[in-house]
GROMACS .gro file of C-alpha atoms in nm:
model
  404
    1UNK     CA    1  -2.793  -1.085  -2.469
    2UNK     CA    2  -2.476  -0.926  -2.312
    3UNK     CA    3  -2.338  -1.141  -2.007
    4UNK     CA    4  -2.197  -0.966  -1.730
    5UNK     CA    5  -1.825  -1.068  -1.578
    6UNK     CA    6  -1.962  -1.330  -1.364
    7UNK     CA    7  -1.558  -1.316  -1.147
    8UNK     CA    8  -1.671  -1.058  -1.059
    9UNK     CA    9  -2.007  -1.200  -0.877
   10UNK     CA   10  -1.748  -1.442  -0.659
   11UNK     CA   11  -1.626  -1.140  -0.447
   12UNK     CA   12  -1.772  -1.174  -0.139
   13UNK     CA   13  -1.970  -0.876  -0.044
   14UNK     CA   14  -1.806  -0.533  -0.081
   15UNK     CA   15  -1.441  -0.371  -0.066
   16UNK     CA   16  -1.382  -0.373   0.271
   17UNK     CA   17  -1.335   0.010   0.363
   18UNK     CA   18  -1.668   0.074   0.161
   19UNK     CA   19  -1.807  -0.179   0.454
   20UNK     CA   20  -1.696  -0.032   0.752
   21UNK     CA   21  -1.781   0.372   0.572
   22UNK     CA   22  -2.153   0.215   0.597
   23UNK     CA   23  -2.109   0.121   0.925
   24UNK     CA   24  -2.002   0.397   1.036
   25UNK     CA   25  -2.252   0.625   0.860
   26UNK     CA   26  -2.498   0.413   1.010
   27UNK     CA   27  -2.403   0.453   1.360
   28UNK     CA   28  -2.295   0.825   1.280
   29UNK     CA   29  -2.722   0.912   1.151
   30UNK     CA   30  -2.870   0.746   1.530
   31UNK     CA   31  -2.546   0.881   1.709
   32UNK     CA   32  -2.556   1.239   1.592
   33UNK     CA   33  -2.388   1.381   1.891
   34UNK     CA   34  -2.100   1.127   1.904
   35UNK     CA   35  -1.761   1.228   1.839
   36UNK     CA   36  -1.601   0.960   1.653
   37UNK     CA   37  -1.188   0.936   1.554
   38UNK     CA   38  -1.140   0.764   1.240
   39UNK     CA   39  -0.816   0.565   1.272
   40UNK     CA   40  -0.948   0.348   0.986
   41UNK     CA   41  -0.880   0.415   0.674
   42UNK     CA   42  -0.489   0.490   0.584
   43UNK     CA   43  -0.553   0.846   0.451
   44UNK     CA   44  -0.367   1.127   0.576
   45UNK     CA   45  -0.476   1.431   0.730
   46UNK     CA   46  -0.182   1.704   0.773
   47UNK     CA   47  -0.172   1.973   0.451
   48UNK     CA   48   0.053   1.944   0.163
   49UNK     CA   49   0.428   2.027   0.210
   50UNK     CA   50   0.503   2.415   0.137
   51UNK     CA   51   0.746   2.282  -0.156
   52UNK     CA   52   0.484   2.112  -0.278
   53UNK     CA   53   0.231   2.396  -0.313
   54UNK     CA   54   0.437   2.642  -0.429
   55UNK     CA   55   0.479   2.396  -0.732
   56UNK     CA   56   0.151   2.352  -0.754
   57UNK     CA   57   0.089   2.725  -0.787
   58UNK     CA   58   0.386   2.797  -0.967
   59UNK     CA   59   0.229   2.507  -1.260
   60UNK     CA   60  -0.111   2.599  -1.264
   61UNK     CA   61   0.015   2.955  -1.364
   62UNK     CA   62   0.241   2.788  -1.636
   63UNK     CA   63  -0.132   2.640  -1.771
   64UNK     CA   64  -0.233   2.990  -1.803
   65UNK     CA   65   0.069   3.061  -2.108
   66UNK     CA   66   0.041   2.941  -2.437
   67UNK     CA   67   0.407   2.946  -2.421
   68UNK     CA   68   0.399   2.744  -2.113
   69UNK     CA   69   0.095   2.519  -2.135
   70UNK     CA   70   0.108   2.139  -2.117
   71UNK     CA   71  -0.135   1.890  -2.236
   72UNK     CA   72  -0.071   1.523  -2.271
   73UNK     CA   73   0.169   1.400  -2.042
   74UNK     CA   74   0.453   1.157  -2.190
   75UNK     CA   75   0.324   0.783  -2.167
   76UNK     CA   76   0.604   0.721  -1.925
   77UNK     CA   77   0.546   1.033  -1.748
   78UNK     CA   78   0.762   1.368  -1.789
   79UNK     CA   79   1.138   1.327  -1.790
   80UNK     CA   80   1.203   1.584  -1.500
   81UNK     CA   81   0.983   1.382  -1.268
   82UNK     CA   82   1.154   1.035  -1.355
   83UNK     CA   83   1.514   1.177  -1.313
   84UNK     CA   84   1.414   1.293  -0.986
   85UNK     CA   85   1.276   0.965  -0.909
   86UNK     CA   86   1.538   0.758  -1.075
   87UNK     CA   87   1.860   0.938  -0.883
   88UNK     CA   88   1.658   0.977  -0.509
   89UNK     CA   89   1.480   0.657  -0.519
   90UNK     CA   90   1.734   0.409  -0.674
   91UNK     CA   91   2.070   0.530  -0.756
   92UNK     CA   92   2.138   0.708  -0.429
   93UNK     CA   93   2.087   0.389  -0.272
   94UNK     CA   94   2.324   0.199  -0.520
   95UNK     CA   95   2.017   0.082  -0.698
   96UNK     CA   96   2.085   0.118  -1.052
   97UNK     CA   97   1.699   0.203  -1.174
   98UNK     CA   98   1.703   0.429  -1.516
   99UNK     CA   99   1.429   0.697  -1.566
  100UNK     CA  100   1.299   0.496  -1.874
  101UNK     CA  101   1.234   0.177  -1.648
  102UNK     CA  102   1.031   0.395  -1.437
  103UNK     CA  103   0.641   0.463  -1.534
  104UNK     CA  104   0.463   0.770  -1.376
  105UNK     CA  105   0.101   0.741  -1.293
  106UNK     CA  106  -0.197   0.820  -1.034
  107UNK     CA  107  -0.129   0.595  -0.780
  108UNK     CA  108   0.011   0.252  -0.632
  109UNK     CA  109  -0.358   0.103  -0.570
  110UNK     CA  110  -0.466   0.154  -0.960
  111UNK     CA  111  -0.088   0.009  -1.075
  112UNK     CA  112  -0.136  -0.315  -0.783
  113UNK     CA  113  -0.498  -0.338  -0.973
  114UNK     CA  114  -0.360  -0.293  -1.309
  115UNK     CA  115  -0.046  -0.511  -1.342
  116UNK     CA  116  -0.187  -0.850  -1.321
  117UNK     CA  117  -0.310  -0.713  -1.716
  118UNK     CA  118  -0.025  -0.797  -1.856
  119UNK     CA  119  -0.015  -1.152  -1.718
  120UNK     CA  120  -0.180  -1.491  -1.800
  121UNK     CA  121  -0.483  -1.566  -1.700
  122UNK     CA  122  -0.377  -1.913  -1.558
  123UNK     CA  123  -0.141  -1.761  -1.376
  124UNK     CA  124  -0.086  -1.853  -0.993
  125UNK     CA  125  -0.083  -1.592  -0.762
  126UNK     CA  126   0.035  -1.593  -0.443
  127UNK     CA  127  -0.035  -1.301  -0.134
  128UNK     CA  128   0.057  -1.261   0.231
  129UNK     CA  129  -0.200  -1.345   0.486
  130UNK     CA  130  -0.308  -1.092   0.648
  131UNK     CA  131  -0.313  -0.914   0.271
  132UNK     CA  132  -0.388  -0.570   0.099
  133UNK     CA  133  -0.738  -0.694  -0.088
  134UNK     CA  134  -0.724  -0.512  -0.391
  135UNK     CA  135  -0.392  -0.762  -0.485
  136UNK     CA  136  -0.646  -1.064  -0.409
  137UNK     CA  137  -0.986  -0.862  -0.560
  138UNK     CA  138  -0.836  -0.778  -0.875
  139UNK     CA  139  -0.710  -1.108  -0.929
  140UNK     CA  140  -1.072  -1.247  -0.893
  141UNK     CA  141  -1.225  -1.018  -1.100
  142UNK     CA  142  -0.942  -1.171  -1.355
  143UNK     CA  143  -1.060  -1.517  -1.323
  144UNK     CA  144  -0.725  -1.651  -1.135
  145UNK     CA  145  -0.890  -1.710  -0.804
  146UNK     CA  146  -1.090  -1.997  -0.827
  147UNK     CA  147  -1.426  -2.037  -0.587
  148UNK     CA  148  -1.461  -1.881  -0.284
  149UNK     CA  149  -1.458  -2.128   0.014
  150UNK     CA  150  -1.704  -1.964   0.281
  151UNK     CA  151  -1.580  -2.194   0.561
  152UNK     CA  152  -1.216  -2.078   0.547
  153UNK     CA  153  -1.299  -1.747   0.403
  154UNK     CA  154  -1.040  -1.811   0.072
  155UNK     CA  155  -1.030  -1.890  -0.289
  156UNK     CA  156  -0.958  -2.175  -0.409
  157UNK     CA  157  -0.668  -2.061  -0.644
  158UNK     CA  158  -0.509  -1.839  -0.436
  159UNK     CA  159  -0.182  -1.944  -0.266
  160UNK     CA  160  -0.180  -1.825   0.059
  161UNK     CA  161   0.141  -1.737   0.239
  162UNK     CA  162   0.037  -1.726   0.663
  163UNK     CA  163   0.230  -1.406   0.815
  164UNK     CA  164   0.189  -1.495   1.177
  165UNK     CA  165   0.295  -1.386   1.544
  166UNK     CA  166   0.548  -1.650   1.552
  167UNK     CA  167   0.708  -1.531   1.224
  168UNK     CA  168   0.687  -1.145   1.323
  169UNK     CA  169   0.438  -1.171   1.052
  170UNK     CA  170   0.661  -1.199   0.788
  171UNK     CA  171   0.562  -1.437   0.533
  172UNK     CA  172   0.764  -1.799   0.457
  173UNK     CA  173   0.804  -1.904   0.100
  174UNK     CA  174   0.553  -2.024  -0.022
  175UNK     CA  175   0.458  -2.448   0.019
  176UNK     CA  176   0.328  -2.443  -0.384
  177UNK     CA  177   0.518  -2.262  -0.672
  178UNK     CA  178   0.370  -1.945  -0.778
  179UNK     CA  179   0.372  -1.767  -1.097
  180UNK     CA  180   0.322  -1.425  -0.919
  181UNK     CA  181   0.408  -1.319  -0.583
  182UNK     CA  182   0.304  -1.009  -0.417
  183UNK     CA  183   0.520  -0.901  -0.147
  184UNK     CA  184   0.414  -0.548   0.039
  185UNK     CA  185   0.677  -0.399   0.299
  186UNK     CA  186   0.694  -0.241   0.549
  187UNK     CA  187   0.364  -0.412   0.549
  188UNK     CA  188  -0.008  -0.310   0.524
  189UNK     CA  189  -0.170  -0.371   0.748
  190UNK     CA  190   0.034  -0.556   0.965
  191UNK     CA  191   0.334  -0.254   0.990
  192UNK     CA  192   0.628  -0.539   0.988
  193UNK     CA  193   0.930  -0.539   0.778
  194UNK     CA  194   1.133  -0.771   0.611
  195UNK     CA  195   1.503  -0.814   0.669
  196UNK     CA  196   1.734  -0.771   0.321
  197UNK     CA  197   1.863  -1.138   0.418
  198UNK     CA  198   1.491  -1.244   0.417
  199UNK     CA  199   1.364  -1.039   0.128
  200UNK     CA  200   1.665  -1.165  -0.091
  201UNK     CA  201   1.553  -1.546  -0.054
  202UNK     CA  202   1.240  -1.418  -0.192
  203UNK     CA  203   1.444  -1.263  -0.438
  204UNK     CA  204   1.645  -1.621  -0.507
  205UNK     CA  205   1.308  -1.790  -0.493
  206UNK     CA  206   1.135  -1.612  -0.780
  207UNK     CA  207   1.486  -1.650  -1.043
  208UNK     CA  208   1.463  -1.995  -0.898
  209UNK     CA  209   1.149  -2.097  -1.060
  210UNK     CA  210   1.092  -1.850  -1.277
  211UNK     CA  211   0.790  -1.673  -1.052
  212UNK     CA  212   0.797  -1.282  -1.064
  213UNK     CA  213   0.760  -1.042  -0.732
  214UNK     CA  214   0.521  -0.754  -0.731
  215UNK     CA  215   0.702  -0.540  -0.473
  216UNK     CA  216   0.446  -0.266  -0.301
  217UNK     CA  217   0.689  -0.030  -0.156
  218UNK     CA  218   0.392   0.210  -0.038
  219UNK     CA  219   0.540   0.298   0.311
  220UNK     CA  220   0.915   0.263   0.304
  221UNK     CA  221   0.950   0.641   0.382
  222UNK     CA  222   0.852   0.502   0.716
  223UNK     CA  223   1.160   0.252   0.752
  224UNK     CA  224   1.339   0.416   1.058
  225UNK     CA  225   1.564   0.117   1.154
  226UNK     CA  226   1.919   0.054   0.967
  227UNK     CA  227   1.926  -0.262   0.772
  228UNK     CA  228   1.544  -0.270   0.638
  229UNK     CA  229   1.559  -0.302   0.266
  230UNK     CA  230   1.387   0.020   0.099
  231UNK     CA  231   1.352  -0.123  -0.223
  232UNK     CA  232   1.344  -0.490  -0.308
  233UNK     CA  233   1.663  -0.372  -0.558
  234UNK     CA  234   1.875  -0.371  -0.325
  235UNK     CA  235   1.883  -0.717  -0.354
  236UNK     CA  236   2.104  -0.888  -0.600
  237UNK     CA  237   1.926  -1.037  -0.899
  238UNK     CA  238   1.614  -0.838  -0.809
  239UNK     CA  239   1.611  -0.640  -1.159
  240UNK     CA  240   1.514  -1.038  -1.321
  241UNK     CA  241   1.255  -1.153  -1.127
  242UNK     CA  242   1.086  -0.817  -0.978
  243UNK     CA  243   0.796  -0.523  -1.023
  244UNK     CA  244   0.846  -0.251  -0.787
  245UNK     CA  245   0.533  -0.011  -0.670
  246UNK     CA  246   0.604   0.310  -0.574
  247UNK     CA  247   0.311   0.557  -0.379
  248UNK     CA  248   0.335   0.957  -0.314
  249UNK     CA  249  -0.004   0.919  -0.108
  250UNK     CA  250   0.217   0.808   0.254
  251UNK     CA  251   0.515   0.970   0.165
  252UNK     CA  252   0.423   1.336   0.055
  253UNK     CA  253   0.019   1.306   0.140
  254UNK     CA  254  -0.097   1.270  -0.220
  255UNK     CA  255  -0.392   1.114  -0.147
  256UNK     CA  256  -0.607   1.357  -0.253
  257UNK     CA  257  -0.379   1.452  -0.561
  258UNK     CA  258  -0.268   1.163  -0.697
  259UNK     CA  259   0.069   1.038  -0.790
  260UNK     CA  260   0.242   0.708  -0.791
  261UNK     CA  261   0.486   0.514  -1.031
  262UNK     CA  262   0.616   0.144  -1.121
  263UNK     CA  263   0.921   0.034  -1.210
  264UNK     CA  264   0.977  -0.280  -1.449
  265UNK     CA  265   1.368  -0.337  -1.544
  266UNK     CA  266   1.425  -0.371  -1.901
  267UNK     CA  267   1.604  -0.706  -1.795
  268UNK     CA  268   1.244  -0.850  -1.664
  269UNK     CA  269   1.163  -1.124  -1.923
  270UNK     CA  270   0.938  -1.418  -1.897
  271UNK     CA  271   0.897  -1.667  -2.205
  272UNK     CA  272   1.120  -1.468  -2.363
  273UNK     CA  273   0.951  -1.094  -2.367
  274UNK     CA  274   1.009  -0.809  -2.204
  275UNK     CA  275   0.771  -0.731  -1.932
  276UNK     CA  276   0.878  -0.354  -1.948
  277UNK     CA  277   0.776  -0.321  -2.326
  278UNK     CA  278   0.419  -0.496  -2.232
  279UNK     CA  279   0.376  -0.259  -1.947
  280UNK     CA  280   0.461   0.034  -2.176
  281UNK     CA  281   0.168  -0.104  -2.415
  282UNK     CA  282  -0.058  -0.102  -2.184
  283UNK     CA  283  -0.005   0.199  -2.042
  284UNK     CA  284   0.043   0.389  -2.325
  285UNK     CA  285  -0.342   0.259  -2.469
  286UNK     CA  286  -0.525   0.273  -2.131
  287UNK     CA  287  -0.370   0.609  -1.908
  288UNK     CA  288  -0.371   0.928  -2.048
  289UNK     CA  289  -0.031   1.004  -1.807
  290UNK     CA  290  -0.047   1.244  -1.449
  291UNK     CA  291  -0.147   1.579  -1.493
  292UNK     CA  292   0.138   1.789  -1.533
  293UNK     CA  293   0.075   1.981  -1.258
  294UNK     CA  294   0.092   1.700  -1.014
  295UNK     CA  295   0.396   1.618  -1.174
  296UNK     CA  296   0.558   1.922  -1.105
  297UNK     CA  297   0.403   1.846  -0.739
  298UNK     CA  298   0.597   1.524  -0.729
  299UNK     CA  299   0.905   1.656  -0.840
  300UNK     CA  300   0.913   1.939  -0.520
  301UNK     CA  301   0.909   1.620  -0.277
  302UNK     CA  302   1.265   1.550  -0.391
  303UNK     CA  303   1.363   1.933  -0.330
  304UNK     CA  304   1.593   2.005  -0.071
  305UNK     CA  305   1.319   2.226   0.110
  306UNK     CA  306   1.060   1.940  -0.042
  307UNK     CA  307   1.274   1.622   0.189
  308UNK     CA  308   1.330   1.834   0.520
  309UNK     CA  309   0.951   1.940   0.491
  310UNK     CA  310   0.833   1.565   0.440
  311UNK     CA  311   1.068   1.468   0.700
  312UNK     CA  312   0.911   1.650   0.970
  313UNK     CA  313   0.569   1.491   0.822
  314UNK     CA  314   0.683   1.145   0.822
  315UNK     CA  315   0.812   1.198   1.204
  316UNK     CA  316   0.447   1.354   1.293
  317UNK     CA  317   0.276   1.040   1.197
  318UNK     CA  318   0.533   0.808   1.381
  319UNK     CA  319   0.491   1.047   1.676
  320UNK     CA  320   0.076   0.969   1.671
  321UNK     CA  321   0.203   0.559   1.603
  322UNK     CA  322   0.446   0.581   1.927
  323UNK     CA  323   0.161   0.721   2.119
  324UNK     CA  324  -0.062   0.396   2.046
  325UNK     CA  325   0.186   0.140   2.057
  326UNK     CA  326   0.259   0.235   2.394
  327UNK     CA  327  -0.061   0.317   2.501
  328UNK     CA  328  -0.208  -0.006   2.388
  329UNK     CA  329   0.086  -0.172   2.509
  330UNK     CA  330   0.004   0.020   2.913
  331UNK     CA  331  -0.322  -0.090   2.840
  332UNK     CA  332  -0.208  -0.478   2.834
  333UNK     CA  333  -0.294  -0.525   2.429
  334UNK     CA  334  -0.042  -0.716   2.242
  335UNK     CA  335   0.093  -0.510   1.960
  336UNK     CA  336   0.365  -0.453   1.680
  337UNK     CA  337   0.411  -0.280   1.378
  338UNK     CA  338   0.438   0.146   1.466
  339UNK     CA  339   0.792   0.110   1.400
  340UNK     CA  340   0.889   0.098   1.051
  341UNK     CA  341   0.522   0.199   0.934
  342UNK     CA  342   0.262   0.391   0.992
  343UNK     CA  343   0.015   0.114   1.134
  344UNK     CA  344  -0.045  -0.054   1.449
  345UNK     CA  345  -0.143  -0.483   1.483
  346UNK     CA  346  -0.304  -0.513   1.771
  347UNK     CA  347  -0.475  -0.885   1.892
  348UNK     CA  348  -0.823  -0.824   1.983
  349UNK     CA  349  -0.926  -0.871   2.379
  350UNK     CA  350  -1.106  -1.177   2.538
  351UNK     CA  351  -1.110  -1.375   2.228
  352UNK     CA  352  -1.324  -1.087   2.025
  353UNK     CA  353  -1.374  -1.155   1.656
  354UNK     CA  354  -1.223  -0.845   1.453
  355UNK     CA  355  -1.543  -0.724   1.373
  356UNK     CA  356  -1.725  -0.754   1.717
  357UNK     CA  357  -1.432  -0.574   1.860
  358UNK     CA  358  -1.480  -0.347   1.549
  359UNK     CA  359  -1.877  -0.227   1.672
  360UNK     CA  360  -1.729  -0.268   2.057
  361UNK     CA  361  -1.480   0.014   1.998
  362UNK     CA  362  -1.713   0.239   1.782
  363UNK     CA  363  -2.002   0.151   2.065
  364UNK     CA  364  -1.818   0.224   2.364
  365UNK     CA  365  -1.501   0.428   2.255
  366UNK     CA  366  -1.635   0.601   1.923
  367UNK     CA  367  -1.319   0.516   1.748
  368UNK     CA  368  -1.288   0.341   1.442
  369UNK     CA  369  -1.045   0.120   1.355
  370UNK     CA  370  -0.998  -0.186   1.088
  371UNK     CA  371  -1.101  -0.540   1.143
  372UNK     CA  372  -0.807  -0.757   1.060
  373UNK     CA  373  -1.044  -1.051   0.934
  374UNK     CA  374  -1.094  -0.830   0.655
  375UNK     CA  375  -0.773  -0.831   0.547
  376UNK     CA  376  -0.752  -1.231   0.506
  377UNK     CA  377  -0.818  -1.595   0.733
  378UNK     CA  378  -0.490  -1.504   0.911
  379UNK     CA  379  -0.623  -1.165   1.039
  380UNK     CA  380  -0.890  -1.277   1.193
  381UNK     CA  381  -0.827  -1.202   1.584
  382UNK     CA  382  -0.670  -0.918   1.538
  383UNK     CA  383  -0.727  -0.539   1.461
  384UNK     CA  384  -0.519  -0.231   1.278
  385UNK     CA  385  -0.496   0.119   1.368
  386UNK     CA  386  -0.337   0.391   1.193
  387UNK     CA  387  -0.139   0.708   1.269
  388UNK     CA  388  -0.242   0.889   0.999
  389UNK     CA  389  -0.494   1.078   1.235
  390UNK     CA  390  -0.405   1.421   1.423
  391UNK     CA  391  -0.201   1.424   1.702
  392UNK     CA  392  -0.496   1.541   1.932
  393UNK     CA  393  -0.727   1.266   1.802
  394UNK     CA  394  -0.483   1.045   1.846
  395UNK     CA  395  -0.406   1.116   2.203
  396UNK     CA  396  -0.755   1.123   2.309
  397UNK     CA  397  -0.867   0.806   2.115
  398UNK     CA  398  -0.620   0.598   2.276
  399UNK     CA  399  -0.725   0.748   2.649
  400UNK     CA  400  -1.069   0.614   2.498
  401UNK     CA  401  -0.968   0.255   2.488
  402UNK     CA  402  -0.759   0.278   2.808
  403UNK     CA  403  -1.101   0.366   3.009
  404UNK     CA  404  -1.230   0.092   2.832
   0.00000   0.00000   0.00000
């Protein structure tokens, strides 16, 4: 009789934003004449870039030549796209990435999900607390986690690194050594950063004892302050110990398209192999590569017309995260994040858990935001927003929870 994954069984109910969708649905069927914002989930709402879909059009009509047509994408993805990447990402920062260290695929959530593959299944894994789940949920479903402890709402295996006020919520090294370390900055959900000083003792740490970084660099279009480290190679030493995650979802609104990339230094070896060349294995058997299409998509963001476009984007989401830092912040909430990043930390009023003062803004406000509880032990307390919304949503949601 076929056994199921029983890992999988030790996840405690479901992924988070599938729990607050049926929550809201809920109170969406017996509230049918409530308005609700939805600064929730991180998913964008302005159109595509005009760069962008004039690629798009201008590749679809290549699919319509035999002459032109493309079908299987290279495993690493198509050479155009990871020059692009390579020179605008990396070397233009005197980060000295090549296109063949750089893998092209559908997104940074499947390649956070996906890279713990190639590792041990002993292997220690340490996370930030307050934490993206799918870096802790994927490593349960691999066996690494241990048992979840109800009473302090963690696993057993996991090593968990406390980001707290009193650290900016930036993460200290960790007390017990690691064999994997994800790292996630500017920082979902929290929106803090990471100074280059404090990212390379990371950095040191890891070549130290031999522990390597998974480095989600999902929102670092949003750095706007000098001096905050846009890739974790800017560090010295970083191209030994480090795995760098790269998203076109924030940057260029690819949610609903799909495009992301990794990047794994040939130099990256652990027990003597090549982490690159066991990356490239597994991609190569289990993706079928980015449509070429959306390739062509992803190559427009580095246009000149493609960068000034996304610029302006970038700038209308930090416009909509100005508006609630300082309105929460008129409204006597404690906040931070909204400067480098896209999402706003708030601490919850009158000693509210994150999920009763989840219902109490969808109750009395109609807005819906994220409990932080959900996002690990150390969130609990404290709430996210995000400025993905519209600018006129935005606005009025925050006048919402001023009246409150």
């Amino acid at each position: 009789m076929v056994k199921v994954n029983e890992n999988y069984l030790k996840l405690p109910g479901s992924y988070l934003f599938s729990t607050i969708a049926k929550k809201v649905a809920a109170y969406q069927s017996a509230n049918p004449d409530k308005k609700l914002i939805r600064l929730g989930i991180g998913d964008v709402t302005q159109p595509l870039a005009p760069a962008i879909i004039d690629a798009l059009h201008k590749a679809v009509d290549e699919m319509a030549s035999a002459e032109t047509f493309h079908g299987y994408a290279p495993d690493l993805g198509y050479e155009f796209l990871r020059n692009a990447i390579a020179k605008n990402d990396y070397q233009d920062r005197g980060c000295q990435i090549s296109p063949d260290e750089i893998f092209v695929s559908d997104g940074a959530k499947c390649d956070c999900a996906n890279i713990q593959e190639i590792f041990s299944q002993d292997s220690k894994v340490a996370v930030c607390d307050p934490v993206y789940p799918v870096y802790v949920d994927t490593n349960v479903m691999a066996g690494r986690a241990g048992d979840y402890i109800e009473a302090e709402e963690k696993f057993s295996d996991i090593i968990y690194m406390p980001c707290t006020k009193e650290t900016d919520f930036a993460p200290e090294l960790p007390k017990e050594t690691p064999d994997l370390i994800y790292l996630c900055f500017p920082n979902n959900p929290t929106g803090s950063i990471v100074s280059k000083e404090k990212l390379q003792e990371f950095v040191d740490y890891a070549n130290k004892t031999g522990a390597v970084i998974i480095y989600d660099a999902a929102y670092e279009a949003y750095i706007s302050e000098p001096d905050v480290p846009h890739s974790i190679y800017e560090c010295e030493g970083a191209r030994t110990c480090a795995i760098e995650l790269h998203s076109f979802s924030k940057n260029a609104g690819f949610t609903g398209v799909r495009l992301g990339y990794t990047v794994i230094p040939k130099e990256l070896e652990r027990g003597g192999v090549a982490l690159h060349g066991l990356w490239a294995r597994r991609h190569g058997t289990k993706y079928n590569g980015a449509p070429y299409i959306i390739q062509r998509a992803g190559e427009a963001v580095y246009s000149p017309e493609g960068k000034a476009q996304l610029k302006e984007q970038v700038a209308y989401y930090m416009k909509n995260a100005s508006v609630i830092y300082n309105g929460l912040k008129d409204a006597g909430y404690t906040v931070s994040g909204g400067v480098n990043a896209p999402y706003i930390w708030l601490k919850t009023p009158d000693q509210m858990t994150s999920w009763e003062f989840f219902d109490y803004l969808l109750e009395k406000a109609n807005v819906v935001g994220t409990p932080g509880s959900g996002f690990g032990p150390m969130g609990e307390g404290y709430f996210r927003l995000t400025a993905f919304g519209s600018y006129e949503n935005t606005v009025e949601a925050i006048e919402r929870i001023k009246k409150l």
